[in-house]
JSON list of C-alpha atoms in Angstrom, two decimals:
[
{"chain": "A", "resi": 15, "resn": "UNK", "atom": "CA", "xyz": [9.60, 0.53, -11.19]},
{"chain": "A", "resi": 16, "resn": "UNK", "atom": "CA", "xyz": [10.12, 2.34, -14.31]},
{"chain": "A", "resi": 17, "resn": "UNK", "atom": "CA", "xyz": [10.18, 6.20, -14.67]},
{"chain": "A", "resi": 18, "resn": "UNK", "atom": "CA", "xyz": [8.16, 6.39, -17.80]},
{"chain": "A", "resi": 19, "resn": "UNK", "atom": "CA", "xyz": [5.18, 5.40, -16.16]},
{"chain": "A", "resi": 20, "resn": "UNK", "atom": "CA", "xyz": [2.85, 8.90, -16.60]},
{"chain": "A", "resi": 21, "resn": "UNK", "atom": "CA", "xyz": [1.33, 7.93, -12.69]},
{"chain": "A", "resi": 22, "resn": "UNK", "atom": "CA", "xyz": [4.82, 7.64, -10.90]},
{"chain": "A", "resi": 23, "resn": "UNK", "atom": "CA", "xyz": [6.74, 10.06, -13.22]},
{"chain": "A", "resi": 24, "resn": "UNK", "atom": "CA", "xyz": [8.72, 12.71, -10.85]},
{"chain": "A", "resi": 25, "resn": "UNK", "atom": "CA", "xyz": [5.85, 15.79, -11.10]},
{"chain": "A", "resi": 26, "resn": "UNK", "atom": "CA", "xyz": [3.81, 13.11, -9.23]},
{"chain": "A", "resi": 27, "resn": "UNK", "atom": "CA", "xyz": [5.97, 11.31, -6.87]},
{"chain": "A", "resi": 28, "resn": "UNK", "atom": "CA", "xyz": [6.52, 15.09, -5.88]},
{"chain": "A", "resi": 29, "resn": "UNK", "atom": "CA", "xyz": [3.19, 15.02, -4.48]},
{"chain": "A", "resi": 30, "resn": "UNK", "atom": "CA", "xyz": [3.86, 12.17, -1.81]},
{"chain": "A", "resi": 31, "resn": "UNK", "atom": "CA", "xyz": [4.66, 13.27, 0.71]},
{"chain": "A", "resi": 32, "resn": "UNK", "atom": "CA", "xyz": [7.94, 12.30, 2.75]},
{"chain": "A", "resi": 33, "resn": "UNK", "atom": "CA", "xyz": [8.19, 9.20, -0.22]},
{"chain": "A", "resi": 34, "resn": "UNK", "atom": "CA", "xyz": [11.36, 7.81, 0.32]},
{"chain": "A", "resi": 35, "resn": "UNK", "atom": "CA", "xyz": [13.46, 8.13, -2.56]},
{"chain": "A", "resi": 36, "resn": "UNK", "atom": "CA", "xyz": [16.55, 8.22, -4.06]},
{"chain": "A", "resi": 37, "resn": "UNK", "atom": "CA", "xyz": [18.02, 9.68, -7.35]},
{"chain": "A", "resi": 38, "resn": "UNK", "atom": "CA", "xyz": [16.41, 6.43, -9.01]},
{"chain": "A", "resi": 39, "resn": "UNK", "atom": "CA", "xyz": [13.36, 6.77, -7.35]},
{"chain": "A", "resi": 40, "resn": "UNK", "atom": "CA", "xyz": [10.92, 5.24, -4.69]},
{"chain": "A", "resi": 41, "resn": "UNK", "atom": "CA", "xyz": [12.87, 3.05, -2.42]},
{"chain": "A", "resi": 42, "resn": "UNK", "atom": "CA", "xyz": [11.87, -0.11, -0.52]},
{"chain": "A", "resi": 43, "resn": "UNK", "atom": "CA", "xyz": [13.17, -1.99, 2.57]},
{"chain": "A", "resi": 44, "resn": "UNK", "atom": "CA", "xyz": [10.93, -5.46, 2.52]},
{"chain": "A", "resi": 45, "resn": "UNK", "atom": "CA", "xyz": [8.75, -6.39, -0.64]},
{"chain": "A", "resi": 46, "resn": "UNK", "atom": "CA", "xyz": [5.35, -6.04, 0.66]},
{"chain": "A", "resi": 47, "resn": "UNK", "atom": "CA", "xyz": [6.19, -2.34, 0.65]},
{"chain": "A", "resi": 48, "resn": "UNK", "atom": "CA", "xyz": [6.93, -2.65, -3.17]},
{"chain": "A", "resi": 49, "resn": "UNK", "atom": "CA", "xyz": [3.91, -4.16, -3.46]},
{"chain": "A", "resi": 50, "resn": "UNK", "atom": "CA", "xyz": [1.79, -1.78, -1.63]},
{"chain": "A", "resi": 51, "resn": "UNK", "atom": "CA", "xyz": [3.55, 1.01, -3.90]},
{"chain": "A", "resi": 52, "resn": "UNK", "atom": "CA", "xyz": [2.31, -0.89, -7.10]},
{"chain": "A", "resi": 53, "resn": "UNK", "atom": "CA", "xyz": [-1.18, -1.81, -6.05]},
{"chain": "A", "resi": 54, "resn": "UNK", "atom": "CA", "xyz": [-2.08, 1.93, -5.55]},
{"chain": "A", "resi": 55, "resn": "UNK", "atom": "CA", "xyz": [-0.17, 2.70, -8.83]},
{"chain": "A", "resi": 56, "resn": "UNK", "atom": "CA", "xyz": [-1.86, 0.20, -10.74]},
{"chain": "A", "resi": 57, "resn": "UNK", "atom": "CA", "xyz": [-5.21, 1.10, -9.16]},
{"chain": "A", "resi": 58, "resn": "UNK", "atom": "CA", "xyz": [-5.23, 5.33, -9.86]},
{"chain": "A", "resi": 59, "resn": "UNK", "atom": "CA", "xyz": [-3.85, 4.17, -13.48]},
{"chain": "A", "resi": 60, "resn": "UNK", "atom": "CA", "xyz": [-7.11, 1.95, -14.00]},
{"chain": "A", "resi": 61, "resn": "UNK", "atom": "CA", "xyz": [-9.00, 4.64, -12.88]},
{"chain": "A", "resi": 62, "resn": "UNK", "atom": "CA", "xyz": [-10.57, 3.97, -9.88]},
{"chain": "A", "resi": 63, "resn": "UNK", "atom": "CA", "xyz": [-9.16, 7.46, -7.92]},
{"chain": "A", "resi": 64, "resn": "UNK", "atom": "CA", "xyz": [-6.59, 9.75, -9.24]},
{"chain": "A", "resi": 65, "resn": "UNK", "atom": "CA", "xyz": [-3.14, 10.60, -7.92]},
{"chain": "A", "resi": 66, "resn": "UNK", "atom": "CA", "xyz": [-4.53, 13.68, -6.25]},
{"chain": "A", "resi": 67, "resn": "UNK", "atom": "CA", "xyz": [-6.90, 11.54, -4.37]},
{"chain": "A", "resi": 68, "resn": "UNK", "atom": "CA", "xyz": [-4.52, 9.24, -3.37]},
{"chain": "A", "resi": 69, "resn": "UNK", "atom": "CA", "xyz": [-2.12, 11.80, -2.06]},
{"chain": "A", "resi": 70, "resn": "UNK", "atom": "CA", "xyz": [-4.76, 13.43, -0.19]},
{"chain": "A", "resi": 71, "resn": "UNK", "atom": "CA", "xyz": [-5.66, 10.49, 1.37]},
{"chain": "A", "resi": 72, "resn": "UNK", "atom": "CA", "xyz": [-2.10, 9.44, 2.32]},
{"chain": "A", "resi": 73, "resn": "UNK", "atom": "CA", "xyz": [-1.40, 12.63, 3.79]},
{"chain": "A", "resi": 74, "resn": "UNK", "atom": "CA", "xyz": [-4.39, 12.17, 5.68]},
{"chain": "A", "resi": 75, "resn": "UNK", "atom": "CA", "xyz": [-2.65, 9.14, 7.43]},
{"chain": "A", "resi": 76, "resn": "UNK", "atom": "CA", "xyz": [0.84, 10.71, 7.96]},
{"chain": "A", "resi": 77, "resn": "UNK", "atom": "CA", "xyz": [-1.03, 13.40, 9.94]},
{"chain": "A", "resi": 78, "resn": "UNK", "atom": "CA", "xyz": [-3.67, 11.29, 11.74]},
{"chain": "A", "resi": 79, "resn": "UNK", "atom": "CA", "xyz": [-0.28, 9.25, 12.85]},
{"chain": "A", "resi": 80, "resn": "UNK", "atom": "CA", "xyz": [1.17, 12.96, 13.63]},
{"chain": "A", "resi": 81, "resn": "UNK", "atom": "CA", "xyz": [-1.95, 13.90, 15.71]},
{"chain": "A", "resi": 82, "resn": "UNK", "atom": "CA", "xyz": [-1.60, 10.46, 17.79]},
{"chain": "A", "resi": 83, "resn": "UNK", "atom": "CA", "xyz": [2.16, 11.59, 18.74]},
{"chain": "A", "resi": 84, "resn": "UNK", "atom": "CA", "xyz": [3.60, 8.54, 16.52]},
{"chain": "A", "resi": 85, "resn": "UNK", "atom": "CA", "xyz": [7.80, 9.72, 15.58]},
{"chain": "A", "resi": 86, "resn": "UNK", "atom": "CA", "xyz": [7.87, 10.99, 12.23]},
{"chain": "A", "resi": 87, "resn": "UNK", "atom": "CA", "xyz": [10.95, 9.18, 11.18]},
{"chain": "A", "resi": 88, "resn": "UNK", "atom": "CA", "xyz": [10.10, 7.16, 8.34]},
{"chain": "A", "resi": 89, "resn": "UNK", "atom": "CA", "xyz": [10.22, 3.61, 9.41]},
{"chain": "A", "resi": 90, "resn": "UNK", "atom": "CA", "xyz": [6.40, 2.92, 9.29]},
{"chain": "A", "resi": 91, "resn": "UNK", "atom": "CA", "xyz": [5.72, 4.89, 5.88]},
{"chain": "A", "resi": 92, "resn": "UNK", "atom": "CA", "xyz": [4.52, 1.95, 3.88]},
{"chain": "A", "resi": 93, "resn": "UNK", "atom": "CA", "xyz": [2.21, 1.21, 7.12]},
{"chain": "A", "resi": 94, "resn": "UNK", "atom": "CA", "xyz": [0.65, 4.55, 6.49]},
{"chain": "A", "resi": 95, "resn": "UNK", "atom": "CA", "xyz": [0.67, 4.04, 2.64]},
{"chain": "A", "resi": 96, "resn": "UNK", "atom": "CA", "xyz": [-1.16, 0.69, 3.24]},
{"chain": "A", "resi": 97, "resn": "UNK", "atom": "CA", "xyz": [-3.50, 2.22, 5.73]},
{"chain": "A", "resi": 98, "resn": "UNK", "atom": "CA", "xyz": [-4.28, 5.10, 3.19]},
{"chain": "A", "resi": 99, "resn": "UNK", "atom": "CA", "xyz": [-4.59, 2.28, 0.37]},
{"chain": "A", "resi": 100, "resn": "UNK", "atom": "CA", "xyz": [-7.05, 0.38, 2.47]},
{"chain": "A", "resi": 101, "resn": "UNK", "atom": "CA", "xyz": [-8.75, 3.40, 3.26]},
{"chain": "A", "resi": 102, "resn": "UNK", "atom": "CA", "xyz": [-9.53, 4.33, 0.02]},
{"chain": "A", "resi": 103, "resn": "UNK", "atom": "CA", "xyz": [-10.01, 0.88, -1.73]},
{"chain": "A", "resi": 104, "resn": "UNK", "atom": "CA", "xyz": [-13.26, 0.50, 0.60]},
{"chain": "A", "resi": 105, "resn": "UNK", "atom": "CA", "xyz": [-14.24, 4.32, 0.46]},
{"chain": "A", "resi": 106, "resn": "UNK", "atom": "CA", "xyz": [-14.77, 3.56, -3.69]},
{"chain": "A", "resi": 107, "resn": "UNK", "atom": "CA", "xyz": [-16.25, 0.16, -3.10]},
{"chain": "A", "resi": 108, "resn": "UNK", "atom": "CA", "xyz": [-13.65, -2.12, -4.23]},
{"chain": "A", "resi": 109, "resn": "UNK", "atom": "CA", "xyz": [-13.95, -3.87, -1.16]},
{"chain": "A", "resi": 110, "resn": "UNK", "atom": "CA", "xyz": [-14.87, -3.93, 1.96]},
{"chain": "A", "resi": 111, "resn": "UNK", "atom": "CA", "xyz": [-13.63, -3.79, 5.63]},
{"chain": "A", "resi": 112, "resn": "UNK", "atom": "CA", "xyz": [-14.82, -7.59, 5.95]},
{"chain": "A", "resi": 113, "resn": "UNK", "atom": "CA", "xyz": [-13.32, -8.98, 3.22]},
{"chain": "A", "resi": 114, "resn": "UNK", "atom": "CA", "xyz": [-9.69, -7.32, 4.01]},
{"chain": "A", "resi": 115, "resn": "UNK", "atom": "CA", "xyz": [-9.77, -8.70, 7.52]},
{"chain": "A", "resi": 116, "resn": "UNK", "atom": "CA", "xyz": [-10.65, -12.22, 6.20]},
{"chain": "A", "resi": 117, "resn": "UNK", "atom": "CA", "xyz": [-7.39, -11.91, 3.81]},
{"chain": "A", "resi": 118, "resn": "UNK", "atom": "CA", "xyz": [-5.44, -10.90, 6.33]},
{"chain": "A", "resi": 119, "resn": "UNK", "atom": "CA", "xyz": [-6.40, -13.75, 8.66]},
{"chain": "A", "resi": 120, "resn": "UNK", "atom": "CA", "xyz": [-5.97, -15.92, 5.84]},
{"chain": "A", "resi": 121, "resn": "UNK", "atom": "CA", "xyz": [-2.09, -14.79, 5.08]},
{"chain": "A", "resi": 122, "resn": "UNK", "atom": "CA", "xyz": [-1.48, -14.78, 9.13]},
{"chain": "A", "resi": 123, "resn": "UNK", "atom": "CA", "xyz": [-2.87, -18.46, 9.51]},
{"chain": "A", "resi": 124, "resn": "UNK", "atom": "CA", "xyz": [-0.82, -19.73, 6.58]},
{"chain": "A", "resi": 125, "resn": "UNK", "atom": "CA", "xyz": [2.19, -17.46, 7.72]},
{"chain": "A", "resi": 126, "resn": "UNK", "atom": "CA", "xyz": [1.93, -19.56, 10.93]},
{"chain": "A", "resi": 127, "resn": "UNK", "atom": "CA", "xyz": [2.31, -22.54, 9.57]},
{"chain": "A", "resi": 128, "resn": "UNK", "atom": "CA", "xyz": [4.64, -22.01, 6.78]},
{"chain": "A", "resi": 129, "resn": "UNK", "atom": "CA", "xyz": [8.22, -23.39, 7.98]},
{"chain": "A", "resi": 130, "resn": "UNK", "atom": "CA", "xyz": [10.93, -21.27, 8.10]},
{"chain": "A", "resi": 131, "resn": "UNK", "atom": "CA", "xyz": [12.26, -20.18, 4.69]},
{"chain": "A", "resi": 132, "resn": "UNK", "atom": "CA", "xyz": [9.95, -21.50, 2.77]},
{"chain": "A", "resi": 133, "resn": "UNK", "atom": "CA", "xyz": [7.63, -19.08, 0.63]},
{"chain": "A", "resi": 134, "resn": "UNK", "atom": "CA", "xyz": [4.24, -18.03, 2.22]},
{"chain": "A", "resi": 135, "resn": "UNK", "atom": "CA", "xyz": [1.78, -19.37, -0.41]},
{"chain": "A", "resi": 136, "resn": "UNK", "atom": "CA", "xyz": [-2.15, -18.19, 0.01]},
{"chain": "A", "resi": 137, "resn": "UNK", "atom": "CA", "xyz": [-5.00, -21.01, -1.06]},
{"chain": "A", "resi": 138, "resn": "UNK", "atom": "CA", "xyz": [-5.94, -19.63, -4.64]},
{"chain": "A", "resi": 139, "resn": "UNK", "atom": "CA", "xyz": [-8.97, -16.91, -4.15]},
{"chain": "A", "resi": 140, "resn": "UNK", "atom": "CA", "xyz": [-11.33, -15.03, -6.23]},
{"chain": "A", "resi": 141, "resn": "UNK", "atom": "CA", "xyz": [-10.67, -11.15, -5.49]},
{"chain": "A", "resi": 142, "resn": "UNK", "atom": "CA", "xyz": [-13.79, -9.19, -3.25]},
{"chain": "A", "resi": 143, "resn": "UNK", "atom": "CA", "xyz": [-14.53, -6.85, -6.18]},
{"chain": "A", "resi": 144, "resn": "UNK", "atom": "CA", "xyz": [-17.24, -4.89, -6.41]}
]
């Protein structure tokens, strides 16, 4: 992800907390994390909540997951990001609750019968915007 970016310039990646990171930057172990990263990226820079907002509500997650007792030691991050992104997506309307489960049934019933090592390919979908 590149640096210039105004959204994930340093100042703001400041703001995340516990972001894992190295000199370069933001640092992912699978894909889908990348992913997750870049959908809430795109998303504040098209305007639909700002940085601040999506901090706030990612902190929100890392402490709800503090307040259940879950360790704080960085392997399920990107779980909280995507819970936060969720979160958020159907708080402005985006989407909805429904619609996310349906994808996500979607991906697991392809995902189950995708052979091994072959690319996981979802059926060609119109997005649930609102």
């Amino acid at each position: 992800m590149s640096m210039s970016n105004p959204v994930v310039d340093s100042e703001h990646l400041a703001e995340l907390p516990r972001l894992p990171r190295d000199d370069g930057g933001p640092v992912f172990a699978e894909p889908w994390q990348a992913q997750a990263f870049a959908m809430a990226v795109r998303l504040s820079e098209q305007g639909h909540f700002t940085w601040k907002e999506w901090a706030a509500a990612l902190s929100g997650e890392l402490k709800a997951a503090a307040d259940r007792g879950e360790p704080d030691d960085g392997s399920r991050y990107y779980e909280y990001w995507l819970a936060a992104l969720e979160r958020l997506v159907t708080a402005k309307g985006l989407t909805d609750p429904a619609a996310l489960l349906a994808r996500k049934e979607a991906w697991a019933e392809v995902y189950r019968h995708t052979p091994h090592g072959k690319p996981i390919e979802l059926p060609k979908s119109e997005p649930d915007c609102r």
